[in-house]
PDB file of C-alpha atoms in Angstrom:
ATOM      1  CA  MET I  91      -4.737  43.778 -37.380  1.00 45.00           C
ATOM      2  CA  ASP I  92      -0.550  43.716 -37.356  1.00 47.00           C
ATOM      3  CA  GLU I  93      -1.895  46.643 -39.103  1.00 48.00           C
ATOM      4  CA  ASP I  94      -4.241  48.144 -35.419  1.00 50.00           C
ATOM      5  CA  VAL I  95      -0.819  46.848 -33.089  1.00 44.00           C
ATOM      6  CA  ALA I  96       1.666  48.773 -34.885  1.00 45.00           C
ATOM      7  CA  MET I  97      -0.677  52.007 -34.946  1.00 45.00           C
ATOM      8  CA  ASN I  98      -1.329  51.399 -30.616  1.00 46.00           C
ATOM      9  CA  VAL I  99       2.213  51.598 -30.239  1.00 40.00           C
ATOM     10  CA  ARG I 100       3.311  54.400 -33.052  1.00 41.00           C
ATOM     11  CA  GLU I 101      -0.078  56.345 -30.578  1.00 44.00           C
ATOM     12  CA  SER I 102       1.433  55.285 -26.932  1.00 44.00           C
ATOM     13  CA  PRO I 103       4.845  56.731 -27.210  1.00 42.00           C
ATOM     14  CA  GLU I 104       4.427  57.671 -23.335  1.00 43.00           C
ATOM     15  CA  GLU I 105       4.087  54.439 -22.092  1.00 46.00           C
ATOM     16  CA  LEU I 106       8.135  54.040 -22.959  1.00 43.00           C
ATOM     17  CA  PRO I 107      11.198  55.206 -21.441  1.00 46.00           C
ATOM     18  CA  GLU I 108      13.050  58.764 -22.623  1.00 47.00           C
ATOM     19  CA  GLY I 109      14.819  57.937 -24.773  1.00 42.00           C
ATOM     20  CA  SER I 110      13.610  54.633 -25.668  1.00 41.00           C
ATOM     21  CA  SER I 111      11.248  53.005 -29.079  1.00 39.00           C
ATOM     22  CA  ILE I 112      10.282  49.255 -30.148  1.00 41.00           C
ATOM     23  CA  SER I 113      11.664  46.726 -31.430  1.00 39.00           C
ATOM     24  CA  PRO I 114       9.840  44.335 -34.748  1.00 40.00           C
ATOM     25  CA  LEU I 115       9.926  41.713 -31.543  1.00 40.00           C
ATOM     26  CA  GLY I 116       7.956  43.661 -29.372  1.00 42.00           C
ATOM     27  CA  LYS I 117      11.488  44.661 -26.519  1.00 43.00           C
ATOM     28  CA  GLU I 118      12.487  48.266 -26.053  1.00 42.00           C
ATOM     29  CA  ASP I 119      15.754  48.933 -27.586  1.00 45.00           C
ATOM     30  CA  GLY I 120      18.577  46.737 -25.181  1.00 46.00           C
ATOM     31  CA  LEU I 121      15.563  45.605 -22.951  1.00 44.00           C
ATOM     32  CA  PRO I 122      14.050  43.348 -22.501  1.00 45.00           C
ATOM     33  CA  CYS I 123      10.064  44.170 -22.609  1.00 42.00           C
ATOM     34  CA  PRO I 124       8.239  44.973 -19.477  1.00 40.00           C
ATOM     35  CA  THR I 125       5.105  42.820 -20.492  1.00 38.00           C
ATOM     36  CA  LEU I 126       6.630  39.918 -21.298  1.00 38.00           C
ATOM     37  CA  LEU I 127       9.382  39.165 -19.475  1.00 39.00           C
ATOM     38  CA  THR I 128      11.513  35.906 -19.783  1.00 46.00           C
ATOM     39  CA  ASP I 129      14.551  36.000 -20.302  1.00 45.00           C
ATOM     40  CA  ILE I 130      15.249  35.194 -15.820  1.00 58.00           C
ATOM     41  CA  GLU I 131      18.961  35.051 -15.114  1.00 73.00           C
ATOM     42  CA  ARG I 132      19.231  32.258 -12.996  1.00 76.00           C
ATOM     43  CA  PRO I 133      22.224  29.727 -12.095  1.00 85.00           C
ATOM     44  CA  ILE I 134      22.718  26.729 -14.000  1.00 88.00           C
ATOM     45  CA  TRP I 135      22.809  24.429 -10.794  1.00 92.00           C
ATOM     46  CA  VAL I 136      19.077  25.400  -9.296  1.00 93.00           C
ATOM     47  CA  LEU I 137      17.072  23.204 -11.057  1.00 94.00           C
ATOM     48  CA  PRO I 138      19.437  20.531 -10.355  1.00 95.00           C
ATOM     49  CA  VAL I 139      19.218  20.678  -6.856  1.00 96.00           C
ATOM     50  CA  ILE I 140      15.879  20.968  -7.186  1.00 96.00           C
ATOM     51  CA  VAL I 141      15.754  17.524  -8.934  1.00 96.00           C
ATOM     52  CA  ALA I 142      17.832  16.373  -6.741  1.00 97.00           C
ATOM     53  CA  SER I 143      16.690  17.400  -3.447  1.00 97.00           C
ATOM     54  CA  GLN I 144      13.364  16.227  -4.686  1.00 96.00           C
ATOM     55  CA  PHE I 145      14.493  13.028  -6.010  1.00 97.00           C
ATOM     56  CA  ALA I 146      15.600  11.795  -2.215  1.00 97.00           C
ATOM     57  CA  SER I 147      13.696  12.846   0.268  1.00 97.00           C
ATOM     58  CA  THR I 148      10.118  11.583  -2.177  1.00 96.00           C
ATOM     59  CA  SER I 149      12.440   7.853  -0.897  1.00 96.00           C
ATOM     60  CA  LEU I 150      10.817   7.949   1.852  1.00 96.00           C
ATOM     61  CA  TRP I 151       7.986   7.246  -0.223  1.00 94.00           C
ATOM     62  CA  PHE I 152       7.537   3.313  -0.287  1.00 92.00           C
ATOM     63  CA  ALA I 153      10.723   3.084   2.269  1.00 93.00           C
ATOM     64  CA  GLY I 154       8.826   0.452   4.296  1.00 89.00           C
ATOM     65  CA  ASN I 155       7.173  -1.468   1.306  1.00 89.00           C
ATOM     66  CA  ALA I 156      10.467  -2.551   0.656  1.00 92.00           C
ATOM     67  CA  VAL I 157      11.252  -3.858   3.573  1.00 90.00           C
ATOM     68  CA  LEU I 158       7.818  -5.019   4.456  1.00 87.00           C
ATOM     69  CA  ASP I 159       9.314  -8.533   4.230  1.00 86.00           C
ATOM     70  CA  ASP I 160      11.111  -8.115   6.865  1.00 88.00           C
ATOM     71  CA  LEU I 161       9.292  -5.745   8.921  1.00 86.00           C
ATOM     72  CA  THR I 162       6.169  -8.597   8.571  1.00 85.00           C
ATOM     73  CA  VAL I 163       8.492 -11.634  10.237  1.00 85.00           C
ATOM     74  CA  ASP I 164      10.791  -9.232  12.748  1.00 85.00           C
ATOM     75  CA  LEU I 165       7.056  -7.601  13.292  1.00 83.00           C
ATOM     76  CA  GLY I 166       4.785  -9.805  12.922  1.00 83.00           C
ATOM     77  CA  LEU I 167       2.191  -8.230  10.759  1.00 83.00           C
ATOM     78  CA  PRO I 168      -0.440 -10.412   9.404  1.00 82.00           C
ATOM     79  CA  ASP I 169      -0.833 -11.047   5.782  1.00 78.00           C
ATOM     80  CA  GLY I 170      -1.970  -8.943   4.229  1.00 77.00           C
ATOM     81  CA  SER I 171      -0.214  -5.642   5.203  1.00 80.00           C
ATOM     82  CA  VAL I 172       1.238  -4.147   2.146  1.00 78.00           C
ATOM     83  CA  GLY I 173      -2.485  -2.933   1.069  1.00 83.00           C
ATOM     84  CA  PHE I 174      -2.679  -1.396   4.757  1.00 87.00           C
ATOM     85  CA  LEU I 175       1.004  -0.061   4.845  1.00 86.00           C
ATOM     86  CA  SER I 176       0.198   1.748   1.277  1.00 84.00           C
ATOM     87  CA  SER I 177      -2.937   3.003   2.352  1.00 92.00           C
ATOM     88  CA  SER I 178      -1.795   5.090   5.793  1.00 94.00           C
ATOM     89  CA  VAL I 179       1.537   7.101   3.534  1.00 95.00           C
ATOM     90  CA  GLN I 180      -1.342   7.547   0.651  1.00 95.00           C
ATOM     91  CA  PHE I 181      -4.254   9.001   3.866  1.00 96.00           C
ATOM     92  CA  GLY I 182      -0.888  10.745   5.329  1.00 97.00           C
ATOM     93  CA  PHE I 183      -0.779  12.865   1.871  1.00 97.00           C
ATOM     94  CA  ILE I 184      -4.253  13.776   0.866  1.00 97.00           C
ATOM     95  CA  LEU I 185      -4.703  14.683   4.911  1.00 97.00           C
ATOM     96  CA  GLY I 186      -0.971  16.748   4.354  1.00 97.00           C
ATOM     97  CA  THR I 187      -2.269  18.283   1.269  1.00 96.00           C
ATOM     98  CA  LEU I 188      -5.501  18.794   2.294  1.00 94.00           C
ATOM     99  CA  VAL I 189      -3.409  21.111   5.333  1.00 95.00           C
ATOM    100  CA  PHE I 190      -0.811  22.680   3.640  1.00 95.00           C
ATOM    101  CA  ALA I 191      -3.390  24.170   1.139  1.00 90.00           C
ATOM    102  CA  LEU I 192      -5.843  25.551   3.707  1.00 90.00           C
ATOM    103  CA  GLY I 193      -3.023  26.878   5.595  1.00 90.00           C
ATOM    104  CA  SER I 194      -1.778  28.382   2.515  1.00 88.00           C
ATOM    105  CA  VAL I 195       1.777  26.922   4.856  1.00 92.00           C
ATOM    106  CA  ALA I 196       3.867  26.838   0.813  1.00 89.00           C
ATOM    107  CA  ASP I 197       2.525  31.167   0.355  1.00 88.00           C
ATOM    108  CA  ARG I 198       3.331  32.073   4.251  1.00 89.00           C
ATOM    109  CA  PHE I 199       6.505  31.011   4.743  1.00 92.00           C
ATOM    110  CA  LEU I 200       9.937  30.372   2.591  1.00 93.00           C
ATOM    111  CA  PRO I 201       9.325  27.078   0.284  1.00 94.00           C
ATOM    112  CA  THR I 202      12.324  26.063   0.740  1.00 95.00           C
ATOM    113  CA  ARG I 203      12.303  26.189   4.584  1.00 95.00           C
ATOM    114  CA  VAL I 204       8.904  24.251   4.026  1.00 96.00           C
ATOM    115  CA  PHE I 205      10.650  21.669   2.064  1.00 97.00           C
ATOM    116  CA  MET I 206      13.155  21.173   4.467  1.00 98.00           C
ATOM    117  CA  THR I 207      11.142  21.101   7.859  1.00 97.00           C
ATOM    118  CA  CYS I 208       8.721  18.181   6.112  1.00 98.00           C
ATOM    119  CA  ALA I 209      12.522  16.388   4.548  1.00 98.00           C
ATOM    120  CA  ILE I 210      13.555  16.141   8.065  1.00 98.00           C
ATOM    121  CA  LEU I 211      10.400  15.184   9.607  1.00 98.00           C
ATOM    122  CA  GLY I 212       9.765  12.942   7.582  1.00 97.00           C
ATOM    123  CA  ALA I 213      13.440  11.675   7.785  1.00 98.00           C
ATOM    124  CA  LEU I 214      13.044  11.298  11.589  1.00 97.00           C
ATOM    125  CA  ALA I 215       9.186   9.199  11.316  1.00 96.00           C
ATOM    126  CA  ASN I 216      10.563   6.954   8.752  1.00 96.00           C
ATOM    127  CA  LEU I 217      13.634   6.375  11.522  1.00 95.00           C
ATOM    128  CA  ALA I 218      10.891   5.893  14.346  1.00 95.00           C
ATOM    129  CA  VAL I 219       9.747   2.979  12.700  1.00 93.00           C
ATOM    130  CA  ILE I 220      13.127   0.689  13.845  1.00 92.00           C
ATOM    131  CA  VAL I 221      12.682   1.764  17.985  1.00 88.00           C
ATOM    132  CA  ALA I 222       9.408   3.007  18.051  1.00 81.00           C
ATOM    133  CA  ALA I 223       7.370   0.463  16.323  1.00 76.00           C
ATOM    134  CA  LYS I 224       6.115  -2.805  18.134  1.00 82.00           C
ATOM    135  CA  GLY I 225       2.740  -3.885  16.100  1.00 83.00           C
ATOM    136  CA  LEU I 226       0.690  -2.962  12.404  1.00 86.00           C
ATOM    137  CA  ALA I 227      -0.739   0.041  14.782  1.00 88.00           C
ATOM    138  CA  GLY I 228       2.496   1.078  15.803  1.00 89.00           C
ATOM    139  CA  LEU I 229       3.466   1.503  12.430  1.00 91.00           C
ATOM    140  CA  LEU I 230       1.001   2.299  10.387  1.00 92.00           C
ATOM    141  CA  ILE I 231       0.287   5.579  12.737  1.00 94.00           C
ATOM    142  CA  LEU I 232       4.905   6.410  11.433  1.00 94.00           C
ATOM    143  CA  ARG I 233       4.529   5.577   7.855  1.00 94.00           C
ATOM    144  CA  GLY I 234       1.201   8.483   8.267  1.00 96.00           C
ATOM    145  CA  LEU I 235       3.247  10.381   9.864  1.00 97.00           C
ATOM    146  CA  THR I 236       6.111  10.210   6.924  1.00 97.00           C
ATOM    147  CA  GLY I 237       2.771  10.441   4.155  1.00 96.00           C
ATOM    148  CA  PHE I 238       2.133  14.051   6.075  1.00 98.00           C
ATOM    149  CA  PHE I 239       5.255  15.719   5.355  1.00 98.00           C
ATOM    150  CA  LEU I 240       6.137  14.087   2.094  1.00 97.00           C
ATOM    151  CA  ALA I 241       2.785  16.087   1.352  1.00 97.00           C
ATOM    152  CA  GLY I 242       5.554  19.599   1.759  1.00 96.00           C
ATOM    153  CA  ILE I 243       7.833  17.696  -0.484  1.00 97.00           C
ATOM    154  CA  TYR I 244       6.218  16.774  -3.617  1.00 94.00           C
ATOM    155  CA  PRO I 245       3.835  19.549  -4.181  1.00 94.00           C
ATOM    156  CA  VAL I 246       5.761  22.609  -2.547  1.00 95.00           C
ATOM    157  CA  GLY I 247       9.106  21.119  -4.800  1.00 94.00           C
ATOM    158  CA  MET I 248       7.107  21.714  -8.016  1.00 93.00           C
ATOM    159  CA  LYS I 249       6.216  25.342  -5.981  1.00 93.00           C
ATOM    160  CA  VAL I 250      10.266  26.668  -5.720  1.00 94.00           C
ATOM    161  CA  ALA I 251      11.130  25.542  -9.140  1.00 92.00           C
ATOM    162  CA  ALA I 252       7.018  27.691 -10.183  1.00 91.00           C
ATOM    163  CA  ASP I 253       9.046  30.622  -8.440  1.00 90.00           C
ATOM    164  CA  TRP I 254      12.213  29.957 -10.273  1.00 90.00           C
ATOM    165  CA  TYR I 255      10.678  29.106 -14.001  1.00 88.00           C
ATOM    166  CA  GLY I 256       7.343  31.241 -13.787  1.00 81.00           C
ATOM    167  CA  ASN I 257       5.880  31.164 -17.313  1.00 77.00           C
ATOM    168  CA  VAL I 258       9.191  30.159 -19.181  1.00 80.00           C
ATOM    169  CA  GLY I 259      10.675  26.218 -18.766  1.00 84.00           C
ATOM    170  CA  LEU I 260       8.339  25.464 -16.160  1.00 87.00           C
ATOM    171  CA  GLY I 261       7.039  22.650 -18.200  1.00 90.00           C
ATOM    172  CA  GLY I 262      10.563  21.632 -18.675  1.00 91.00           C
ATOM    173  CA  ALA I 263      11.142  22.448 -15.070  1.00 91.00           C
ATOM    174  CA  LEU I 264       8.254  20.260 -13.745  1.00 93.00           C
ATOM    175  CA  GLY I 265       8.393  17.134 -16.202  1.00 94.00           C
ATOM    176  CA  TYR I 266      11.924  16.852 -14.886  1.00 95.00           C
ATOM    177  CA  LEU I 267      10.408  16.957 -10.849  1.00 95.00           C
ATOM    178  CA  VAL I 268       8.222  13.928 -12.019  1.00 95.00           C
ATOM    179  CA  GLY I 269      10.705  12.499 -13.421  1.00 95.00           C
ATOM    180  CA  ALA I 270      12.325  12.545  -9.750  1.00 95.00           C
ATOM    181  CA  LEU I 271       9.755  11.658  -7.742  1.00 95.00           C
ATOM    182  CA  VAL I 272       8.980   8.288 -10.037  1.00 95.00           C
ATOM    183  CA  LEU I 273      12.654   7.597  -9.521  1.00 96.00           C
ATOM    184  CA  GLY I 274      12.762   8.695  -5.758  1.00 95.00           C
ATOM    185  CA  THR I 275       9.797   6.072  -5.115  1.00 94.00           C
ATOM    186  CA  ALA I 276      11.778   3.222  -6.389  1.00 94.00           C
ATOM    187  CA  PHE I 277      15.274   3.499  -5.030  1.00 96.00           C
ATOM    188  CA  PRO I 278      14.605   1.589  -2.146  1.00 95.00           C
ATOM    189  CA  PHE I 279      13.690  -1.373  -3.485  1.00 94.00           C
ATOM    190  CA  LEU I 280      17.544  -0.581  -4.884  1.00 94.00           C
ATOM    191  CA  LEU I 281      18.938  -0.564  -2.326  1.00 94.00           C
ATOM    192  CA  ARG I 282      16.994  -3.402  -0.786  1.00 92.00           C
ATOM    193  CA  GLN I 283      18.402  -5.410  -3.670  1.00 91.00           C
ATOM    194  CA  ILE I 284      22.308  -5.215  -1.859  1.00 89.00           C
ATOM    195  CA  LYS I 285      22.501  -7.754   1.277  1.00 84.00           C
ATOM    196  CA  GLN I 286      22.165  -5.922   3.828  1.00 89.00           C
ATOM    197  CA  SER I 287      19.763  -5.324   7.430  1.00 92.00           C
ATOM    198  CA  TRP I 288      16.141  -3.534   7.041  1.00 93.00           C
ATOM    199  CA  GLN I 289      17.144  -0.960   9.475  1.00 94.00           C
ATOM    200  CA  ALA I 290      19.968  -0.256   7.251  1.00 95.00           C
ATOM    201  CA  LEU I 291      17.878   0.672   4.290  1.00 96.00           C
ATOM    202  CA  LEU I 292      15.753   2.753   6.441  1.00 96.00           C
ATOM    203  CA  ILE I 293      18.519   4.422   8.045  1.00 96.00           C
ATOM    204  CA  GLU I 294      19.869   5.389   4.602  1.00 96.00           C
ATOM    205  CA  VAL I 295      16.396   7.059   2.744  1.00 97.00           C
ATOM    206  CA  SER I 296      16.576   8.920   5.860  1.00 97.00           C
ATOM    207  CA  VAL I 297      19.867   9.901   6.036  1.00 98.00           C
ATOM    208  CA  LEU I 298      19.318  11.028   2.641  1.00 97.00           C
ATOM    209  CA  SER I 299      16.146  12.857   3.351  1.00 97.00           C
ATOM    210  CA  SER I 300      18.277  14.827   5.785  1.00 98.00           C
ATOM    211  CA  VAL I 301      20.649  16.006   3.341  1.00 98.00           C
ATOM    212  CA  ALA I 302      18.020  16.364   0.912  1.00 97.00           C
ATOM    213  CA  GLY I 303      15.914  19.217   3.190  1.00 97.00           C
ATOM    214  CA  LEU I 304      19.485  20.375   4.072  1.00 97.00           C
ATOM    215  CA  THR I 305      20.065  20.728   0.292  1.00 96.00           C
ATOM    216  CA  MET I 306      17.279  22.847  -0.543  1.00 96.00           C
ATOM    217  CA  GLY I 307      16.560  25.293   2.610  1.00 93.00           C
ATOM    218  CA  PHE I 308      20.570  26.135   2.530  1.00 94.00           C
ATOM    219  CA  ILE I 309      21.965  26.859  -0.422  1.00 93.00           C
ATOM    220  CA  CYS I 310      18.721  26.549  -3.353  1.00 91.00           C
ATOM    221  CA  PRO I 311      17.767  30.591  -2.899  1.00 85.00           C
ATOM    222  CA  ASP I 312      13.947  32.033  -3.487  1.00 82.00           C
ATOM    223  CA  GLY I 313      12.954  32.218  -7.074  1.00 79.00           C
ATOM    224  CA  PRO I 314      11.741  35.737  -8.695  1.00 81.00           C
ATOM    225  CA  HIS I 315       8.724  34.571  -9.556  1.00 81.00           C
ATOM    226  CA  ARG I 316       7.505  33.731  -5.890  1.00 77.00           C
ATOM    227  CA  LYS I 317       4.924  35.949  -4.422  1.00 72.00           C
ATOM    228  CA  ALA I 318       4.822  36.239  -0.081  1.00 63.00           C
ATOM    229  CA  SER I 319       0.909  35.446   0.610  1.00 62.00           C
ATOM    230  CA  GLY I 320      -1.912  33.665  -2.095  1.00 60.00           C
ATOM    231  CA  PRO I 321      -4.898  34.412  -2.003  1.00 63.00           C
ATOM    232  CA  LYS I 322      -7.135  34.077   0.361  1.00 67.00           C
ATOM    233  CA  PHE I 323      -8.616  30.606   1.353  1.00 66.00           C
ATOM    234  CA  GLU I 324     -12.109  31.198   0.691  1.00 72.00           C
ATOM    235  CA  PRO I 325     -14.754  27.990   1.667  1.00 70.00           C
ATOM    236  CA  MET I 326     -18.460  28.864  -0.463  1.00 73.00           C
ATOM    237  CA  ALA I 327     -16.046  28.403  -3.687  1.00 72.00           C
ATOM    238  CA  ILE I 328     -15.898  24.419  -2.641  1.00 70.00           C
ATOM    239  CA  LEU I 329     -20.137  24.983  -3.417  1.00 77.00           C
ATOM    240  CA  HIS I 330     -19.099  26.320  -6.585  1.00 77.00           C
ATOM    241  CA  LEU I 331     -16.883  23.927  -8.015  1.00 74.00           C
ATOM    242  CA  PHE I 332     -20.317  21.371  -8.381  1.00 72.00           C
TER     243      PHE I 332
END
């Protein structure tokens, strides 16, 4: 089979630029093979910026749970509110994921700017708990909104990494991002160990998310593998899946 491949290469010289040749590694002399483009030059700071932004912004996820004991006292929440609080964030995240996917938001717009917008809006929804939540209903709505905007943070952060890494090194990059998600969601509980009010904790997490969003939006450029638009949504494809 190797002889057949070599024969095809020798019989197709017109496909190569004039004066070039194929090396045993499948590359032209001095140039990467066009069909095996793996050596993308990327700034060394790109992945740390994406990971740090993901970590900081996903700290919004369980910020409400970290201060639930204080919220229960100050807002007079009923017993068992933690279940409703967690579910509202997850419901908002699922709804946001559907909206972002059906609208191809991360494909139609710059994913770094989508990340920035959602990180800031999620921070504002988190801050609004301090001034607008007067009971369980208001708290659930605001936490649901936070979950909705998290759908533009976690999955879109993955999209930004994919735009930079393509098929080469993407697995490792996504591993770092999943780790950032785990640490980010646990970070509010670490902050809770500091003697401070629940309002201060929500402010800290919101500021952290906003700074992360601005960092992603204005420092991290688009990756070389980004496609301008994604495939058109076909509703009938859902039926074929089942």
